[in-house]
Amino acid sequence: KQQKEEVGKGILFSGVEYFEVYVVANTVYSNKAAAIAVSQWFAGSNRFVGWQESSCAWHSDDGTLRCDDVNGKSGTFETFTTGDVVGCGVYWEKQLVFFTLNGKKVAICGGAK
């Protein structure tokens, strides 16, 4: 039996891991910004998550979505800033990573091959 939990207008099932963060302060300056992300491992602090293999991130400054993305971007969506609630989830069975903004789905990347 699958457990269901309402999140915004979507439904999450068991097998999905999801977290949200409340953006307390997001000041973009000197090419720095916030990102919400997942990664298979810690790749160091010299690059944003999403710019290396086995990671996926949504960036606050320009709304870019980067998944396993060494040379470019996977898509561009809304930006997020101070006062927003930003979520990130992983649907393991379908190998999807998804992002939410203030309870609404914004972006999905990945998928079983």
Short mmCIF file of N, CA and C in Angstrom, two decimals:
data_model
loop_
_atom_site.label_atom_id
_atom_site.label_comp_id
_atom_site.label_asym_id
_atom_site.label_seq_id
_atom_site.Cartn_x
_atom_site.Cartn_y
_atom_site.Cartn_z
N LYS A 1 0.85 -1.18 0.00
CA LYS A 1 0.00 0.00 0.00
C LYS A 1 0.89 1.24 0.00
N GLN A 2 0.66 2.14 -0.93
CA GLN A 2 1.47 3.37 -1.00
C GLN A 2 0.86 4.43 -0.10
N GLN A 3 1.73 5.13 0.60
CA GLN A 3 1.29 6.24 1.43
C GLN A 3 1.29 7.49 0.57
N LYS A 4 0.31 8.34 0.76
CA LYS A 4 0.21 9.58 0.00
C LYS A 4 0.30 10.77 0.94
N GLU A 5 0.91 11.84 0.44
CA GLU A 5 1.00 13.07 1.21
C GLU A 5 0.81 14.23 0.24
N GLU A 6 -0.09 15.12 0.57
CA GLU A 6 -0.33 16.28 -0.29
C GLU A 6 0.81 17.28 -0.17
N VAL A 7 1.33 17.73 -1.30
CA VAL A 7 2.34 18.79 -1.33
C VAL A 7 1.93 19.72 -2.45
N GLY A 8 1.47 20.91 -2.09
CA GLY A 8 0.97 21.82 -3.11
C GLY A 8 -0.20 21.16 -3.83
N LYS A 9 -0.16 21.14 -5.16
CA LYS A 9 -1.21 20.51 -5.95
C LYS A 9 -0.82 19.10 -6.38
N GLY A 10 0.41 18.65 -6.02
CA GLY A 10 0.86 17.33 -6.42
C GLY A 10 0.69 16.33 -5.29
N ILE A 11 0.92 15.07 -5.59
CA ILE A 11 0.86 14.02 -4.59
C ILE A 11 2.19 13.29 -4.60
N LEU A 12 2.78 13.10 -3.41
CA LEU A 12 4.01 12.33 -3.28
C LEU A 12 3.67 10.94 -2.78
N PHE A 13 4.34 9.94 -3.31
CA PHE A 13 4.14 8.57 -2.89
C PHE A 13 5.37 8.08 -2.14
N SER A 14 5.23 6.95 -1.43
CA SER A 14 6.39 6.37 -0.79
C SER A 14 7.43 6.09 -1.86
N GLY A 15 8.69 6.15 -1.52
CA GLY A 15 9.75 6.02 -2.53
C GLY A 15 10.22 7.37 -3.03
N VAL A 16 9.62 8.43 -2.49
CA VAL A 16 10.02 9.79 -2.85
C VAL A 16 10.61 10.45 -1.61
N GLU A 17 11.77 11.04 -1.77
CA GLU A 17 12.36 11.83 -0.68
C GLU A 17 12.26 13.29 -1.08
N TYR A 18 11.88 14.14 -0.14
CA TYR A 18 11.58 15.53 -0.45
C TYR A 18 11.97 16.41 0.73
N PHE A 19 12.51 17.58 0.43
CA PHE A 19 12.80 18.54 1.49
C PHE A 19 12.50 19.95 0.97
N GLU A 20 12.24 20.85 1.89
CA GLU A 20 12.00 22.26 1.55
C GLU A 20 12.89 23.14 2.41
N VAL A 21 13.22 24.31 1.87
CA VAL A 21 13.95 25.31 2.63
C VAL A 21 13.23 26.65 2.48
N TYR A 22 13.25 27.41 3.57
CA TYR A 22 12.73 28.77 3.54
C TYR A 22 13.92 29.70 3.33
N VAL A 23 13.86 30.52 2.30
CA VAL A 23 14.98 31.41 1.98
C VAL A 23 14.90 32.63 2.88
N VAL A 24 15.80 32.69 3.85
CA VAL A 24 15.83 33.79 4.82
C VAL A 24 16.41 35.04 4.17
N ALA A 25 17.51 34.88 3.45
CA ALA A 25 18.14 36.00 2.76
C ALA A 25 18.86 35.49 1.53
N ASN A 26 18.64 36.13 0.41
CA ASN A 26 19.29 35.73 -0.83
C ASN A 26 19.73 36.99 -1.55
N THR A 27 20.93 37.40 -1.29
CA THR A 27 21.49 38.58 -1.93
C THR A 27 22.49 38.12 -2.97
N VAL A 28 22.19 38.39 -4.23
CA VAL A 28 23.09 38.00 -5.31
C VAL A 28 24.12 39.11 -5.50
N TYR A 29 25.37 38.75 -5.38
CA TYR A 29 26.45 39.72 -5.58
C TYR A 29 27.71 38.98 -6.02
N SER A 30 28.53 39.65 -6.77
CA SER A 30 29.82 39.11 -7.20
C SER A 30 29.72 37.68 -7.72
N ASN A 31 28.70 37.43 -8.56
CA ASN A 31 28.54 36.11 -9.18
C ASN A 31 28.31 35.00 -8.14
N LYS A 32 27.64 35.33 -7.03
CA LYS A 32 27.30 34.35 -6.01
C LYS A 32 25.80 34.33 -5.83
N ALA A 33 25.26 33.14 -5.58
CA ALA A 33 23.82 33.00 -5.40
C ALA A 33 23.55 31.71 -4.62
N ALA A 34 22.29 31.48 -4.27
CA ALA A 34 21.90 30.25 -3.59
C ALA A 34 21.47 29.21 -4.61
N ALA A 35 21.54 27.95 -4.20
CA ALA A 35 21.04 26.85 -5.03
C ALA A 35 20.44 25.80 -4.11
N ILE A 36 19.41 25.14 -4.58
CA ILE A 36 18.86 23.99 -3.88
C ILE A 36 19.22 22.79 -4.74
N ALA A 37 19.74 21.73 -4.11
CA ALA A 37 20.36 20.69 -4.91
C ALA A 37 20.40 19.34 -4.22
N VAL A 38 20.66 18.32 -5.02
CA VAL A 38 20.98 16.98 -4.53
C VAL A 38 22.21 16.51 -5.30
N SER A 39 23.00 15.68 -4.62
CA SER A 39 24.22 15.17 -5.24
C SER A 39 24.52 13.79 -4.69
N GLN A 40 25.11 12.97 -5.52
CA GLN A 40 25.47 11.63 -5.08
C GLN A 40 26.62 11.68 -4.08
N TRP A 41 27.50 12.67 -4.23
CA TRP A 41 28.62 12.83 -3.30
C TRP A 41 29.02 14.29 -3.24
N PHE A 42 29.80 14.64 -2.22
CA PHE A 42 30.30 16.01 -2.08
C PHE A 42 31.45 16.21 -3.06
N ALA A 43 31.33 17.20 -3.91
CA ALA A 43 32.31 17.40 -4.98
C ALA A 43 33.27 18.54 -4.68
N GLY A 44 33.19 19.12 -3.51
CA GLY A 44 34.07 20.23 -3.18
C GLY A 44 33.33 21.54 -3.20
N SER A 45 33.98 22.57 -2.70
CA SER A 45 33.31 23.86 -2.58
C SER A 45 33.70 24.83 -3.69
N ASN A 46 34.43 24.38 -4.68
CA ASN A 46 34.87 25.30 -5.74
C ASN A 46 33.88 25.38 -6.90
N ARG A 47 32.82 24.60 -6.89
CA ARG A 47 31.81 24.64 -7.96
C ARG A 47 30.42 24.43 -7.37
N PHE A 48 29.43 25.04 -8.00
CA PHE A 48 28.05 24.80 -7.60
C PHE A 48 27.67 23.36 -7.87
N VAL A 49 26.82 22.80 -7.00
CA VAL A 49 26.24 21.49 -7.28
C VAL A 49 25.41 21.63 -8.55
N GLY A 50 25.42 20.62 -9.38
CA GLY A 50 24.72 20.67 -10.66
C GLY A 50 25.68 20.86 -11.81
N TRP A 51 26.86 21.38 -11.50
CA TRP A 51 27.88 21.59 -12.52
C TRP A 51 28.83 20.41 -12.64
N GLN A 52 28.54 19.33 -11.91
CA GLN A 52 29.36 18.14 -12.02
C GLN A 52 28.45 16.91 -12.12
N GLU A 53 29.02 15.78 -12.48
CA GLU A 53 28.24 14.55 -12.64
C GLU A 53 27.54 14.15 -11.35
N SER A 54 26.44 13.45 -11.52
CA SER A 54 25.65 12.90 -10.42
C SER A 54 25.14 13.96 -9.46
N SER A 55 24.79 15.13 -9.99
CA SER A 55 24.21 16.19 -9.17
C SER A 55 23.17 16.96 -9.99
N CYS A 56 22.26 17.59 -9.28
CA CYS A 56 21.21 18.37 -9.92
C CYS A 56 20.88 19.55 -9.02
N ALA A 57 20.83 20.76 -9.59
CA ALA A 57 20.60 21.96 -8.79
C ALA A 57 19.77 22.99 -9.56
N TRP A 58 19.02 23.77 -8.79
CA TRP A 58 18.26 24.91 -9.33
C TRP A 58 18.84 26.14 -8.68
N HIS A 59 19.27 27.11 -9.50
CA HIS A 59 20.02 28.27 -9.02
C HIS A 59 19.12 29.50 -8.91
N SER A 60 19.29 30.24 -7.81
CA SER A 60 18.42 31.38 -7.51
C SER A 60 18.66 32.60 -8.39
N ASP A 61 19.88 32.82 -8.82
CA ASP A 61 20.21 34.07 -9.50
C ASP A 61 19.63 34.18 -10.90
N ASP A 62 19.63 33.07 -11.66
CA ASP A 62 19.15 33.13 -13.04
C ASP A 62 18.10 32.07 -13.36
N GLY A 63 17.71 31.26 -12.37
CA GLY A 63 16.68 30.25 -12.57
C GLY A 63 17.14 29.04 -13.36
N THR A 64 18.44 28.89 -13.56
CA THR A 64 18.90 27.75 -14.35
C THR A 64 18.81 26.46 -13.55
N LEU A 65 18.45 25.41 -14.27
CA LEU A 65 18.43 24.07 -13.74
C LEU A 65 19.62 23.35 -14.36
N ARG A 66 20.46 22.79 -13.52
CA ARG A 66 21.65 22.10 -14.00
C ARG A 66 21.69 20.71 -13.40
N CYS A 67 21.67 19.72 -14.29
CA CYS A 67 21.71 18.32 -13.87
C CYS A 67 22.81 17.61 -14.66
N ASP A 68 23.80 17.07 -13.93
CA ASP A 68 24.95 16.41 -14.58
C ASP A 68 25.50 17.31 -15.67
N ASP A 69 25.61 18.59 -15.39
CA ASP A 69 25.77 19.60 -16.43
C ASP A 69 27.11 20.31 -16.35
N VAL A 70 28.10 19.73 -16.97
CA VAL A 70 29.44 20.29 -16.93
C VAL A 70 29.60 21.45 -17.91
N ASN A 71 28.92 21.41 -19.05
CA ASN A 71 29.17 22.38 -20.12
C ASN A 71 28.03 23.33 -20.45
N GLY A 72 26.94 23.26 -19.78
CA GLY A 72 25.82 24.14 -20.14
C GLY A 72 24.73 24.08 -19.10
N LYS A 73 23.48 24.32 -19.51
CA LYS A 73 22.38 24.28 -18.57
C LYS A 73 21.28 23.37 -19.10
N SER A 74 20.51 22.80 -18.19
CA SER A 74 19.45 21.87 -18.54
C SER A 74 18.13 22.59 -18.82
N GLY A 75 18.00 23.82 -18.38
CA GLY A 75 16.77 24.58 -18.59
C GLY A 75 16.79 25.84 -17.75
N THR A 76 15.86 26.75 -18.04
CA THR A 76 15.75 27.98 -17.26
C THR A 76 14.31 28.12 -16.79
N PHE A 77 14.14 28.39 -15.51
CA PHE A 77 12.83 28.50 -14.89
C PHE A 77 12.79 29.78 -14.06
N GLU A 78 11.78 29.91 -13.21
CA GLU A 78 11.68 31.09 -12.36
C GLU A 78 12.89 31.20 -11.44
N THR A 79 13.17 32.40 -10.99
CA THR A 79 14.19 32.58 -9.95
C THR A 79 13.49 32.52 -8.60
N PHE A 80 14.26 32.34 -7.54
CA PHE A 80 13.70 32.39 -6.19
C PHE A 80 14.54 33.32 -5.34
N THR A 81 13.91 33.84 -4.28
CA THR A 81 14.59 34.86 -3.49
C THR A 81 14.09 34.85 -2.04
N THR A 82 14.48 35.84 -1.28
CA THR A 82 14.10 35.98 0.12
C THR A 82 12.59 35.83 0.30
N GLY A 83 12.18 34.99 1.25
CA GLY A 83 10.77 34.78 1.54
C GLY A 83 10.14 33.61 0.83
N ASP A 84 10.80 33.04 -0.17
CA ASP A 84 10.26 31.89 -0.89
C ASP A 84 10.54 30.60 -0.14
N VAL A 85 9.69 29.60 -0.39
CA VAL A 85 9.90 28.24 0.10
C VAL A 85 10.22 27.39 -1.12
N VAL A 86 11.42 26.84 -1.14
CA VAL A 86 11.91 26.09 -2.29
C VAL A 86 12.07 24.63 -1.89
N GLY A 87 11.56 23.73 -2.72
CA GLY A 87 11.62 22.30 -2.41
C GLY A 87 12.37 21.52 -3.46
N CYS A 88 12.89 20.37 -3.05
CA CYS A 88 13.60 19.47 -3.95
C CYS A 88 13.24 18.04 -3.56
N GLY A 89 12.93 17.22 -4.56
CA GLY A 89 12.57 15.84 -4.29
C GLY A 89 13.21 14.88 -5.27
N VAL A 90 13.34 13.64 -4.84
CA VAL A 90 13.87 12.59 -5.69
C VAL A 90 12.86 11.45 -5.70
N TYR A 91 12.42 11.07 -6.90
CA TYR A 91 11.52 9.94 -7.10
C TYR A 91 12.40 8.80 -7.59
N TRP A 92 12.83 7.95 -6.67
CA TRP A 92 13.85 6.94 -6.94
C TRP A 92 13.45 5.96 -8.04
N GLU A 93 12.22 5.48 -8.03
CA GLU A 93 11.79 4.47 -9.00
C GLU A 93 11.90 4.97 -10.44
N LYS A 94 11.57 6.23 -10.65
CA LYS A 94 11.61 6.80 -12.01
C LYS A 94 12.89 7.57 -12.29
N GLN A 95 13.78 7.65 -11.29
CA GLN A 95 15.04 8.36 -11.41
C GLN A 95 14.83 9.82 -11.83
N LEU A 96 13.90 10.47 -11.14
CA LEU A 96 13.57 11.87 -11.41
C LEU A 96 13.95 12.74 -10.22
N VAL A 97 14.41 13.95 -10.51
CA VAL A 97 14.61 14.98 -9.50
C VAL A 97 13.63 16.10 -9.85
N PHE A 98 12.91 16.61 -8.86
CA PHE A 98 11.96 17.69 -9.14
C PHE A 98 12.13 18.80 -8.13
N PHE A 99 11.70 19.99 -8.53
CA PHE A 99 11.83 21.18 -7.69
C PHE A 99 10.47 21.87 -7.58
N THR A 100 10.23 22.50 -6.42
CA THR A 100 8.99 23.25 -6.20
C THR A 100 9.32 24.66 -5.72
N LEU A 101 8.41 25.56 -5.97
CA LEU A 101 8.53 26.94 -5.49
C LEU A 101 7.20 27.32 -4.86
N ASN A 102 7.23 27.58 -3.55
CA ASN A 102 6.02 27.96 -2.80
C ASN A 102 4.88 26.96 -3.03
N GLY A 103 5.23 25.65 -3.01
CA GLY A 103 4.24 24.59 -3.10
C GLY A 103 3.82 24.16 -4.49
N LYS A 104 4.38 24.78 -5.53
CA LYS A 104 4.01 24.41 -6.91
C LYS A 104 5.20 23.82 -7.63
N LYS A 105 4.94 22.76 -8.41
CA LYS A 105 6.03 22.15 -9.19
C LYS A 105 6.56 23.14 -10.19
N VAL A 106 7.89 23.20 -10.30
CA VAL A 106 8.53 24.13 -11.21
C VAL A 106 9.29 23.39 -12.30
N ALA A 107 10.09 22.40 -11.90
CA ALA A 107 10.98 21.75 -12.87
C ALA A 107 11.17 20.29 -12.52
N ILE A 108 11.41 19.47 -13.55
CA ILE A 108 11.71 18.06 -13.39
C ILE A 108 12.89 17.74 -14.29
N CYS A 109 13.83 16.96 -13.78
CA CYS A 109 14.92 16.51 -14.65
C CYS A 109 15.22 15.05 -14.37
N GLY A 110 15.83 14.40 -15.34
CA GLY A 110 16.18 13.00 -15.22
C GLY A 110 15.12 12.12 -15.85
N GLY A 111 15.05 10.91 -15.37
CA GLY A 111 14.09 9.94 -15.87
C GLY A 111 14.79 8.65 -16.21
N ALA A 112 14.09 7.55 -15.97
CA ALA A 112 14.66 6.23 -16.26
C ALA A 112 14.93 6.11 -17.75
N LYS A 113 16.05 5.56 -18.04
CA LYS A 113 16.45 5.42 -19.44
C LYS A 113 15.89 4.14 -20.01
#
